[in-house]
Short mmCIF file of C-alpha atoms in Angstrom, two decimals:
data_model
loop_
_atom_site.label_atom_id
_atom_site.label_comp_id
_atom_site.label_asym_id
_atom_site.label_seq_id
_atom_site.Cartn_x
_atom_site.Cartn_y
_atom_site.Cartn_z
CA UNK W 24 0.28 0.13 -0.19
CA UNK W 25 1.07 3.04 -1.01
CA UNK W 26 1.64 6.34 1.49
CA UNK W 27 -1.35 9.32 1.10
CA UNK W 28 -3.07 11.81 2.41
CA UNK W 29 -6.66 13.05 2.02
CA UNK W 30 -7.26 16.56 1.81
CA UNK W 31 -10.55 18.57 1.56
CA UNK W 32 -10.76 18.86 -2.31
CA UNK W 33 -12.59 22.28 -1.80
CA UNK W 34 -9.26 23.94 -0.28
CA UNK W 35 -7.90 23.16 -3.69
CA UNK W 36 -10.81 24.58 -5.72
CA UNK W 37 -11.11 28.83 -6.65
CA UNK W 38 -14.69 27.49 -7.84
CA UNK W 39 -17.11 28.91 -5.74
CA UNK W 40 -20.35 27.19 -6.87
CA UNK W 41 -18.40 23.78 -6.52
CA UNK W 42 -17.05 24.62 -2.53
CA UNK W 43 -20.48 25.58 -2.09
CA UNK W 44 -22.46 22.50 -3.26
CA UNK W 45 -20.19 20.61 -1.29
CA UNK W 46 -19.90 22.22 1.91
CA UNK W 47 -22.84 24.57 2.01
CA UNK W 48 -25.71 23.02 0.39
CA UNK W 49 -28.22 25.30 1.51
CA UNK W 50 -27.40 27.86 -0.24
CA UNK W 51 -27.59 25.85 -3.30
CA UNK W 52 -30.42 23.87 -2.80
CA UNK W 53 -32.96 25.55 -5.23
CA UNK W 54 -30.60 24.77 -7.84
CA UNK W 55 -30.38 21.19 -7.73
CA UNK W 56 -32.66 18.16 -7.12
CA UNK W 57 -30.39 15.92 -4.24
CA UNK W 58 -27.83 16.87 -1.65
CA UNK W 59 -24.51 14.92 -2.99
CA UNK W 60 -24.04 13.56 0.49
CA UNK W 61 -26.06 10.22 -1.16
CA UNK W 62 -28.10 10.14 1.80
CA UNK W 63 -31.07 10.12 -0.70
CA UNK W 64 -30.12 7.96 -4.05
CA UNK W 65 -32.65 9.06 -6.92
CA UNK W 66 -34.44 6.23 -9.36
CA UNK W 67 -35.33 6.89 -12.66
CA UNK W 68 -37.65 3.59 -13.26
CA UNK W 69 -38.51 4.71 -16.88
CA UNK W 70 -37.31 1.67 -19.32
CA UNK W 71 -34.24 2.32 -21.70
CA UNK W 72 -34.86 1.71 -25.34
CA UNK W 73 -33.97 -1.38 -26.46
CA UNK W 74 -31.78 -0.49 -29.42
CA UNK W 75 -29.74 1.28 -27.18
CA UNK W 76 -28.72 -1.74 -24.99
CA UNK W 77 -28.46 -3.66 -28.33
CA UNK W 78 -26.09 -0.72 -29.61
CA UNK W 79 -23.92 -0.71 -26.40
CA UNK W 80 -23.24 -4.74 -26.46
CA UNK W 81 -21.98 -4.25 -29.91
CA UNK W 82 -20.06 -1.22 -29.42
CA UNK W 83 -18.45 -2.78 -26.14
CA UNK W 84 -17.73 -5.67 -27.90
CA UNK W 85 -16.07 -4.07 -30.71
CA UNK W 86 -13.44 -3.01 -28.03
CA UNK W 87 -13.01 -6.91 -26.30
CA UNK W 88 -14.72 -5.64 -23.46
CA UNK W 89 -14.71 -8.10 -20.63
CA UNK W 90 -17.65 -10.35 -19.31
CA UNK W 91 -18.55 -7.81 -16.61
CA UNK W 92 -19.41 -5.17 -18.80
CA UNK W 93 -21.56 -6.97 -20.81
CA UNK W 94 -23.54 -8.40 -17.58
CA UNK W 95 -23.99 -4.71 -16.80
CA UNK W 96 -25.08 -3.67 -20.18
CA UNK W 97 -27.42 -6.65 -19.91
CA UNK W 98 -28.79 -5.67 -16.75
CA UNK W 99 -29.65 -1.69 -17.93
CA UNK W 100 -32.58 -4.36 -19.53
CA UNK W 101 -33.93 -3.92 -15.87
CA UNK W 102 -35.42 -0.91 -14.76
CA UNK W 103 -34.32 -1.02 -11.42
CA UNK W 104 -30.56 -1.21 -12.62
CA UNK W 105 -29.37 2.50 -11.69
CA UNK W 106 -26.28 4.13 -13.99
CA UNK W 107 -23.61 6.32 -12.17
CA UNK W 108 -22.22 8.09 -15.64
CA UNK W 109 -19.28 9.95 -15.58
CA UNK W 110 -18.04 11.50 -19.39
CA UNK W 111 -15.26 14.02 -20.79
CA UNK W 112 -13.70 15.10 -23.82
CA UNK W 113 -11.88 12.05 -26.01
CA UNK W 114 -8.12 13.79 -25.15
CA UNK W 115 -4.89 11.66 -26.65
CA UNK W 116 -4.31 8.73 -24.31
CA UNK W 117 -7.35 9.51 -22.46
CA UNK W 118 -6.08 13.15 -21.79
CA UNK W 119 -5.30 14.54 -18.40
CA UNK W 120 -5.17 12.50 -15.05
CA UNK W 121 -8.43 14.01 -13.93
CA UNK W 122 -10.36 11.76 -17.06
CA UNK W 123 -8.44 8.69 -15.23
CA UNK W 124 -9.80 9.97 -11.20
CA UNK W 125 -13.76 10.67 -12.79
CA UNK W 126 -13.89 7.33 -14.22
CA UNK W 127 -12.44 5.27 -10.71
CA UNK W 128 -14.64 7.42 -9.12
CA UNK W 129 -17.95 6.38 -11.25
CA UNK W 130 -17.03 2.64 -10.83
CA UNK W 131 -15.98 3.06 -7.19
CA UNK W 132 -19.31 4.69 -6.05
CA UNK W 133 -21.28 2.29 -8.31
CA UNK W 134 -19.46 -0.58 -6.90
CA UNK W 135 -19.78 0.59 -3.14
CA UNK W 136 -23.63 1.49 -3.39
CA UNK W 137 -24.64 -1.95 -5.17
CA UNK W 138 -22.87 -3.25 -2.09
CA UNK W 139 -24.81 -0.87 0.46
CA UNK W 140 -27.94 -0.72 -0.74
CA UNK W 141 -28.62 -4.07 -2.52
CA UNK W 142 -29.49 -2.37 -5.95
CA UNK W 143 -27.55 -2.53 -8.78
CA UNK W 144 -25.38 0.60 -10.35
CA UNK W 145 -23.90 0.93 -13.67
CA UNK W 146 -20.82 2.73 -14.40
CA UNK W 147 -21.19 4.26 -17.27
CA UNK W 148 -18.58 6.53 -19.35
CA UNK W 149 -20.13 9.18 -22.34
CA UNK W 150 -17.38 9.88 -24.30
CA UNK W 151 -17.73 13.45 -25.64
CA UNK W 152 -17.11 12.69 -29.06
CA UNK W 153 -19.72 15.40 -30.81
CA UNK W 154 -17.56 18.40 -29.73
CA UNK W 155 -15.31 20.08 -32.01
CA UNK W 156 -12.66 22.48 -30.12
CA UNK W 157 -9.52 20.47 -30.81
CA UNK W 158 -7.72 23.73 -28.81
CA UNK W 159 -9.01 21.98 -25.69
CA UNK W 160 -7.32 18.60 -26.28
CA UNK W 161 -4.55 19.43 -28.67
CA UNK W 162 -1.76 19.54 -25.56
CA UNK W 163 -0.12 16.32 -24.33
CA UNK W 164 1.81 17.36 -21.03
CA UNK W 165 4.79 15.31 -19.47
CA UNK W 166 7.86 15.76 -17.54
CA UNK W 167 11.15 14.33 -19.52
CA UNK W 168 14.68 13.19 -18.11
CA UNK W 169 15.72 16.12 -17.34
CA UNK W 170 12.91 16.97 -15.11
CA UNK W 171 11.46 19.22 -17.72
CA UNK W 172 7.62 20.00 -18.39
CA UNK W 173 6.82 19.43 -21.87
CA UNK W 174 4.41 19.68 -24.58
CA UNK W 175 4.50 17.25 -27.59
CA UNK W 176 2.49 18.23 -29.98
CA UNK W 177 -0.16 15.57 -31.10
CA UNK W 178 -0.24 14.97 -34.41
CA UNK W 179 -4.02 15.81 -35.33
CA UNK W 180 -4.70 16.28 -39.18
CA UNK W 181 -4.67 19.90 -39.92
CA UNK W 182 -7.49 19.74 -42.34
CA UNK W 183 -9.59 18.22 -39.29
CA UNK W 184 -9.47 21.82 -37.75
CA UNK W 185 -13.77 22.15 -37.18
CA UNK W 186 -14.89 18.54 -37.22
CA UNK W 187 -16.06 16.93 -35.07
CA UNK W 188 -14.02 15.01 -32.90
CA UNK W 189 -16.08 11.93 -34.24
CA UNK W 190 -14.95 12.39 -37.62
CA UNK W 191 -10.65 12.46 -36.93
CA UNK W 192 -8.75 9.52 -38.17
CA UNK W 193 -5.42 9.31 -36.83
CA UNK W 194 -2.54 8.38 -39.37
CA UNK W 195 -1.10 4.92 -37.49
CA UNK W 196 2.51 6.25 -38.50
CA UNK W 197 2.15 9.32 -36.75
CA UNK W 198 1.26 7.66 -33.60
CA UNK W 199 3.75 5.32 -33.59
CA UNK W 200 6.37 8.31 -34.01
CA UNK W 201 4.68 10.40 -31.61
CA UNK W 202 4.59 7.40 -29.16
CA UNK W 203 8.54 6.19 -29.87
CA UNK W 204 9.55 9.97 -29.34
CA UNK W 205 7.85 10.01 -25.61
CA UNK W 206 9.14 6.67 -25.21
CA UNK W 207 12.44 8.05 -25.52
CA UNK W 208 12.11 10.94 -23.84
CA UNK W 209 10.67 9.96 -20.49
CA UNK W 210 11.76 7.78 -17.68
CA UNK W 211 10.63 4.78 -16.61
CA UNK W 212 11.38 0.89 -16.22
CA UNK W 213 7.64 -0.48 -17.56
CA UNK W 214 8.06 1.59 -20.86
CA UNK W 215 7.34 -1.52 -23.33
CA UNK W 216 3.45 -0.89 -21.40
CA UNK W 217 3.23 2.57 -23.12
CA UNK W 218 3.43 0.32 -27.02
CA UNK W 219 0.75 -1.58 -25.96
CA UNK W 220 -1.44 1.21 -24.59
CA UNK W 221 -4.51 1.95 -26.65
CA UNK W 222 -4.18 -1.19 -29.14
CA UNK W 223 -2.15 0.87 -31.43
CA UNK W 224 0.12 -1.98 -32.76
CA UNK W 225 -2.33 -2.50 -35.11
CA UNK W 226 -0.53 -0.99 -37.85
CA UNK W 227 -4.12 0.50 -39.12
CA UNK W 228 -5.13 4.25 -39.05
CA UNK W 229 -7.79 4.64 -36.10
CA UNK W 230 -10.30 7.11 -35.43
CA UNK W 231 -9.73 9.86 -32.26
CA UNK W 232 -12.60 8.68 -30.44
CA UNK W 233 -11.66 4.45 -31.12
CA UNK W 234 -8.41 5.54 -29.72
CA UNK W 235 -10.10 6.46 -26.52
CA UNK W 236 -12.10 3.78 -25.91
CA UNK W 237 -9.80 1.28 -26.98
CA UNK W 238 -7.72 2.95 -23.78
CA UNK W 239 -10.77 2.98 -21.68
CA UNK W 240 -11.83 -0.51 -22.32
CA UNK W 241 -7.90 -1.23 -21.90
CA UNK W 242 -8.04 -0.34 -18.12
CA UNK W 243 -11.09 -0.29 -16.90
CA UNK W 244 -13.43 -3.04 -18.76
CA UNK W 245 -12.31 -5.40 -16.28
CA UNK W 246 -14.32 -3.51 -13.58
CA UNK W 247 -17.38 -3.58 -15.62
CA UNK W 248 -17.11 0.03 -17.25
CA UNK W 249 -20.17 0.48 -19.89
CA UNK W 250 -19.18 2.93 -22.59
CA UNK W 251 -20.84 5.09 -25.32
CA UNK W 252 -20.00 7.05 -27.95
CA UNK W 253 -22.70 9.93 -28.91
CA UNK W 254 -21.17 9.92 -32.42
CA UNK W 255 -22.45 6.89 -32.98
CA UNK W 256 -25.31 7.00 -35.93
CA UNK W 257 -27.89 4.74 -33.50
CA UNK W 258 -27.00 7.37 -30.57
CA UNK W 259 -27.59 9.85 -32.36
CA UNK W 260 -31.20 8.46 -33.90
CA UNK W 261 -31.94 8.00 -30.21
CA UNK W 262 -31.50 11.16 -29.56
CA UNK W 263 -34.12 12.88 -32.21
CA UNK W 264 -36.57 13.53 -29.56
CA UNK W 265 -34.80 15.99 -27.86
CA UNK W 266 -33.30 17.57 -30.45
CA UNK W 267 -36.30 18.03 -32.23
CA UNK W 268 -38.46 19.99 -29.46
CA UNK W 269 -35.11 22.08 -29.29
CA UNK W 270 -35.37 23.14 -33.07
CA UNK W 271 -39.22 23.95 -32.25
CA UNK W 272 -38.42 26.41 -29.60
CA UNK W 273 -35.43 27.21 -30.59
CA UNK W 274 -35.07 30.28 -27.87
CA UNK W 275 -36.77 28.53 -25.09
CA UNK W 276 -33.16 26.92 -23.51
CA UNK W 277 -31.85 29.85 -23.80
CA UNK W 278 -34.15 31.81 -21.58
CA UNK W 279 -33.91 29.33 -18.51
CA UNK W 280 -29.89 29.39 -18.83
CA UNK W 281 -30.63 33.09 -18.72
CA UNK W 282 -33.00 33.23 -16.11
CA UNK W 283 -30.86 30.97 -13.55
CA UNK W 284 -28.14 32.61 -14.45
CA UNK W 285 -29.34 35.73 -12.92
CA UNK W 286 -30.73 34.22 -9.68
CA UNK W 287 -27.02 32.92 -8.99
CA UNK W 288 -25.59 36.57 -9.86
CA UNK W 289 -28.22 37.82 -7.34
CA UNK W 290 -26.66 35.27 -4.86
CA UNK W 291 -23.00 36.31 -5.56
CA UNK W 292 -21.46 33.71 -7.84
CA UNK W 293 -20.18 33.65 -11.40
CA UNK W 294 -22.83 31.62 -13.79
CA UNK W 295 -20.56 28.72 -15.56
CA UNK W 296 -22.49 29.03 -18.72
CA UNK W 297 -23.30 32.16 -20.72
CA UNK W 298 -25.93 32.62 -22.62
CA UNK W 299 -26.12 34.56 -25.71
CA UNK W 300 -29.49 36.04 -27.85
CA UNK W 301 -30.11 34.52 -30.55
CA UNK W 302 -27.74 31.13 -29.60
CA UNK W 303 -29.37 27.84 -29.97
CA UNK W 304 -28.05 24.69 -27.72
CA UNK W 305 -27.68 23.00 -31.10
CA UNK W 306 -24.70 22.51 -33.57
CA UNK W 307 -25.12 22.12 -37.17
CA UNK W 308 -22.42 20.37 -39.90
CA UNK W 309 -21.89 22.40 -42.93
CA UNK W 310 -19.44 20.89 -45.14
CA UNK W 311 -17.90 18.80 -42.37
CA UNK W 312 -17.90 21.91 -40.35
CA UNK W 313 -19.43 22.09 -36.88
CA UNK W 314 -20.96 25.39 -36.61
CA UNK W 315 -23.26 27.03 -34.02
CA UNK W 316 -26.81 27.01 -35.18
CA UNK W 317 -28.65 30.40 -34.07
CA UNK W 318 -32.01 31.88 -34.27
CA UNK W 319 -33.53 34.96 -36.19
CA UNK W 320 -37.20 34.54 -36.18
CA UNK W 321 -38.30 33.11 -38.25
CA UNK W 322 -35.29 31.87 -39.53
CA UNK W 323 -32.14 29.71 -38.50
CA UNK W 324 -28.77 30.45 -39.36
CA UNK W 325 -24.95 29.44 -39.28
CA UNK W 326 -22.17 31.46 -40.37
CA UNK W 327 -22.69 30.71 -43.71
CA UNK W 328 -26.31 29.75 -44.52
CA UNK W 329 -29.59 30.17 -43.28
CA UNK W 330 -32.07 27.79 -42.90
CA UNK W 331 -36.73 28.00 -42.43
CA UNK W 332 -37.38 26.46 -39.00
CA UNK W 333 -39.25 23.29 -41.75
CA UNK W 334 -35.82 22.82 -43.55
CA UNK W 335 -34.04 21.89 -40.22
CA UNK W 336 -36.66 19.56 -38.99
CA UNK W 337 -36.25 17.73 -42.14
CA UNK W 338 -32.90 17.67 -42.11
CA UNK W 339 -33.38 16.47 -38.38
CA UNK W 340 -35.61 13.62 -39.61
CA UNK W 341 -34.08 12.33 -42.47
CA UNK W 342 -30.11 12.78 -41.70
CA UNK W 343 -30.12 13.74 -37.20
CA UNK W 344 -25.83 12.86 -37.77
CA UNK W 345 -25.84 16.36 -38.87
CA UNK W 346 -27.19 17.38 -35.42
CA UNK W 347 -25.23 17.76 -32.14
CA UNK W 348 -26.00 19.76 -28.69
CA UNK W 349 -23.92 22.31 -26.55
CA UNK W 350 -22.24 22.13 -23.48
CA UNK W 351 -25.64 22.40 -21.82
CA UNK W 352 -28.01 20.32 -24.20
CA UNK W 353 -25.08 17.40 -23.74
CA UNK W 354 -26.49 15.97 -20.20
CA UNK W 355 -29.66 16.33 -20.98
CA UNK W 356 -29.39 13.91 -23.97
CA UNK W 357 -26.97 11.53 -21.59
CA UNK W 358 -29.48 11.23 -19.20
CA UNK W 359 -32.97 11.09 -21.01
CA UNK W 360 -31.40 7.62 -22.64
CA UNK W 361 -29.40 6.33 -20.08
CA UNK W 362 -31.77 7.26 -17.17
CA UNK W 363 -29.20 8.75 -15.08
CA UNK W 364 -29.46 8.28 -11.47
CA UNK W 365 -26.34 9.74 -10.38
CA UNK W 366 -23.48 11.90 -12.26
CA UNK W 367 -19.81 12.12 -11.17
CA UNK W 368 -18.72 15.54 -12.39
CA UNK W 369 -15.79 18.02 -11.67
CA UNK W 370 -15.83 20.98 -10.54
CA UNK W 371 -16.43 23.28 -13.58
CA UNK W 372 -18.60 20.66 -14.22
CA UNK W 373 -21.11 20.57 -11.09
CA UNK W 374 -21.28 24.38 -11.77
CA UNK W 375 -22.46 24.08 -14.79
CA UNK W 376 -25.35 21.73 -13.55
CA UNK W 377 -26.27 24.68 -11.51
CA UNK W 378 -28.16 26.56 -14.04
CA UNK W 379 -29.66 23.12 -16.15
CA UNK W 380 -32.22 22.54 -13.28
CA UNK W 381 -34.95 24.36 -15.51
CA UNK W 382 -34.04 22.55 -18.28
CA UNK W 383 -34.33 19.08 -16.80
CA UNK W 384 -38.19 20.16 -15.97
CA UNK W 385 -38.62 21.54 -19.65
CA UNK W 386 -37.45 17.97 -20.99
CA UNK W 387 -39.08 15.89 -18.25
CA UNK W 388 -36.13 14.25 -17.47
CA UNK W 389 -34.86 13.93 -13.88
CA UNK W 390 -31.74 15.53 -13.01
CA UNK W 391 -29.70 13.00 -11.30
CA UNK W 392 -27.29 13.51 -7.97
CA UNK W 393 -24.09 15.83 -8.61
CA UNK W 394 -21.05 13.48 -6.98
CA UNK W 395 -17.72 15.40 -7.25
CA UNK W 396 -14.93 13.29 -8.33
CA UNK W 397 -12.12 12.72 -6.26
CA UNK W 398 -8.31 13.93 -7.21
CA UNK W 399 -4.78 12.96 -6.58
CA UNK W 400 -1.56 14.14 -6.82
CA UNK W 401 1.06 11.39 -7.29
CA UNK W 402 4.38 11.98 -5.55
CA UNK W 403 7.28 10.56 -7.06
CA UNK W 404 9.99 9.02 -4.61
CA UNK W 405 12.53 11.70 -5.70
CA UNK W 406 10.38 14.28 -5.28
CA UNK W 407 9.34 12.67 -1.89
CA UNK W 408 13.45 13.03 -1.11
CA UNK W 409 13.09 16.71 -2.18
CA UNK W 410 10.40 17.86 0.05
CA UNK W 411 11.72 15.94 3.34
CA UNK W 412 15.61 17.37 2.89
CA UNK W 413 13.49 20.88 2.34
CA UNK W 414 11.27 21.02 5.34
CA UNK W 415 8.25 21.77 2.72
CA UNK W 416 5.27 20.33 2.22
CA UNK W 417 3.32 19.90 -0.91
CA UNK W 418 0.81 22.86 -0.68
CA UNK W 419 3.92 25.12 -0.13
CA UNK W 420 5.07 24.57 -3.49
CA UNK W 421 1.17 25.55 -5.00
CA UNK W 422 1.86 29.66 -5.26
CA UNK W 423 5.50 29.64 -7.21
CA UNK W 424 5.70 33.20 -5.48
CA UNK W 425 5.13 32.21 -2.06
CA UNK W 426 8.02 33.96 0.39
CA UNK W 427 8.25 30.65 2.35
CA UNK W 428 9.45 28.34 -0.41
CA UNK W 429 11.86 31.44 -2.19
CA UNK W 430 15.17 31.18 0.27
CA UNK W 431 15.14 27.41 -0.19
CA UNK W 432 14.82 27.44 -3.95
CA UNK W 433 17.43 29.67 -3.95
CA UNK W 434 19.75 27.09 -1.60
CA UNK W 435 18.77 24.15 -3.90
CA UNK W 436 17.59 24.90 -7.10
CA UNK W 437 16.49 21.09 -7.46
CA UNK W 438 13.78 22.36 -5.60
CA UNK W 439 12.38 23.57 -8.81
CA UNK W 440 11.19 20.14 -9.86
CA UNK W 441 8.97 19.96 -7.98
CA UNK W 442 6.94 22.67 -9.70
CA UNK W 443 7.08 20.59 -12.86
CA UNK W 444 5.49 17.38 -11.10
CA UNK W 445 3.24 18.58 -8.81
CA UNK W 446 1.76 21.91 -9.78
CA UNK W 447 2.66 22.12 -13.66
CA UNK W 448 1.85 25.21 -15.35
CA UNK W 449 1.08 26.62 -11.55
CA UNK W 450 -1.98 24.36 -11.72
CA UNK W 451 -2.81 20.68 -9.83
CA UNK W 452 -0.88 17.89 -12.00
CA UNK W 453 -4.67 16.10 -12.55
CA UNK W 454 -5.13 19.08 -14.86
CA UNK W 455 -1.85 18.72 -17.09
CA UNK W 456 -0.10 15.62 -16.83
CA UNK W 457 -1.19 12.14 -18.83
CA UNK W 458 -1.89 8.63 -17.55
CA UNK W 459 1.39 7.50 -19.88
CA UNK W 460 3.86 9.26 -17.10
CA UNK W 461 2.93 7.10 -14.89
CA UNK W 462 2.03 3.51 -16.94
CA UNK W 463 5.63 4.13 -17.65
CA UNK W 464 7.13 4.54 -14.19
CA UNK W 465 4.97 1.82 -12.84
CA UNK W 466 3.21 -0.19 -15.53
CA UNK W 467 -0.43 -0.41 -16.41
CA UNK W 468 -0.69 -2.13 -12.86
CA UNK W 469 -0.37 1.34 -11.42
CA UNK W 470 -4.39 1.58 -12.14
CA UNK W 471 -5.17 -1.03 -9.41
CA UNK W 472 -2.90 0.51 -7.06
CA UNK W 473 -4.82 3.33 -7.40
CA UNK W 474 -8.43 1.46 -6.89
CA UNK W 475 -6.45 0.52 -4.02
CA UNK W 476 -6.03 3.80 -2.34
CA UNK W 477 -9.25 5.25 -3.92
CA UNK W 478 -11.30 2.44 -1.85
CA UNK W 479 -13.83 3.91 0.51
CA UNK W 480 -12.61 1.32 2.89
CA UNK W 481 -9.78 3.75 3.10
CA UNK W 482 -12.04 6.92 3.99
CA UNK W 483 -14.45 8.24 7.06
CA UNK W 484 -17.71 8.55 6.01
CA UNK W 485 -16.80 12.60 5.34
CA UNK W 486 -14.21 12.13 3.46
CA UNK W 487 -16.32 10.03 0.95
CA UNK W 488 -17.70 13.61 -0.08
CA UNK W 489 -15.72 16.68 0.91
CA UNK W 490 -11.93 15.72 1.30
CA UNK W 491 -11.76 14.39 -1.74
CA UNK W 492 -7.75 14.84 -2.86
CA UNK W 493 -5.32 12.33 -2.40
CA UNK W 494 -1.43 13.15 -1.95
CA UNK W 495 0.71 9.83 -3.05
CA UNK W 496 3.78 9.06 -2.21
CA UNK W 497 4.86 6.47 -4.66
#
């Protein structure tokens, strides 16, 4: 067992909505359906579509998922089965570490509730494949052999800028070159493990979402994780009723988000979602580019085209794949399809949900309980040694300008390495570094060690909710 310390995650977060949601829920009770304490676990007894379940079986099987995943999917036929969902944009090789922590949080919570309640809870990961902002996933940070923070450009095809992530195909040779370059530049006794990560040895070009789903399956399928890609044609067809309602009254949802944002401001909060006049919650694909769909009575418009309402509704009926939701509508579609009971969210996501309650009500969908993910900072042994000889703590390095650390930094320049590992670019490690950094050093079994550390057996009841950031000494 690795040594670890559990600290209050709100002490590391500057998002006031998230912090009050955890520590002062009464201030925000009008914006959420459930207290995050898990005292009340919501049920959603509406049957799931059989077409959804058949698709999930086929999709997850394509990545050679384990038997536990298949059994979890089959259990979704039972309306008493509850879903614990989470999701993230498809960053290269799973993106920053918080994607790993969100996934483990969802799996651990589902297992714990299954054990303690006598009801079946299934963890589901929603890959945000319909997004198109490649700048959000283009960086790949790691610390190299010289203990310097590096950002290695991931080989995205330039001609796909502006396209939905689901339309991006990665060149096998480019990916292989990227991994070999990374392998040569990082430390670790298990570097061979990264050559097998995500099934990149196939010798074939691979879709970005398939690479992401393959990595998720490799790490988590044995623990029953179910993966859903909303960019799949079957899911897009099933999403039509929500998209149609948004198209029929395209600015209604804007009103809800604007109204709730105003109420949050009156309570002293900064709304996470901005609502701009004439913006719908939809995107439309034109010439393989994902474009915002606006509405100026009586027409819908992109930056290059104008459509009547009848034209949009006809396009939606015949080709739903052309439409995708924005950040506010995505969870509505997700929770309508999955009948989600609990959604595991990061701090910024939790703040988004504070503006969505009326949108859930508008679509007659029960808003799930929002459960905060845990976070972690992995402290390699040589960083622990540096901290020990300086008599400084991890948190002393959170502010690079803190007077307390200036003299030790002058006396021991090696202490600057602490920033690169623990607070790269002056943010938490989990928001920059990739799991490959740690697979190369500790092997794929590193995931099992994380599950052991994050086990509810290692937490008090209050820590399960509040003190959710782990400082893990390797």
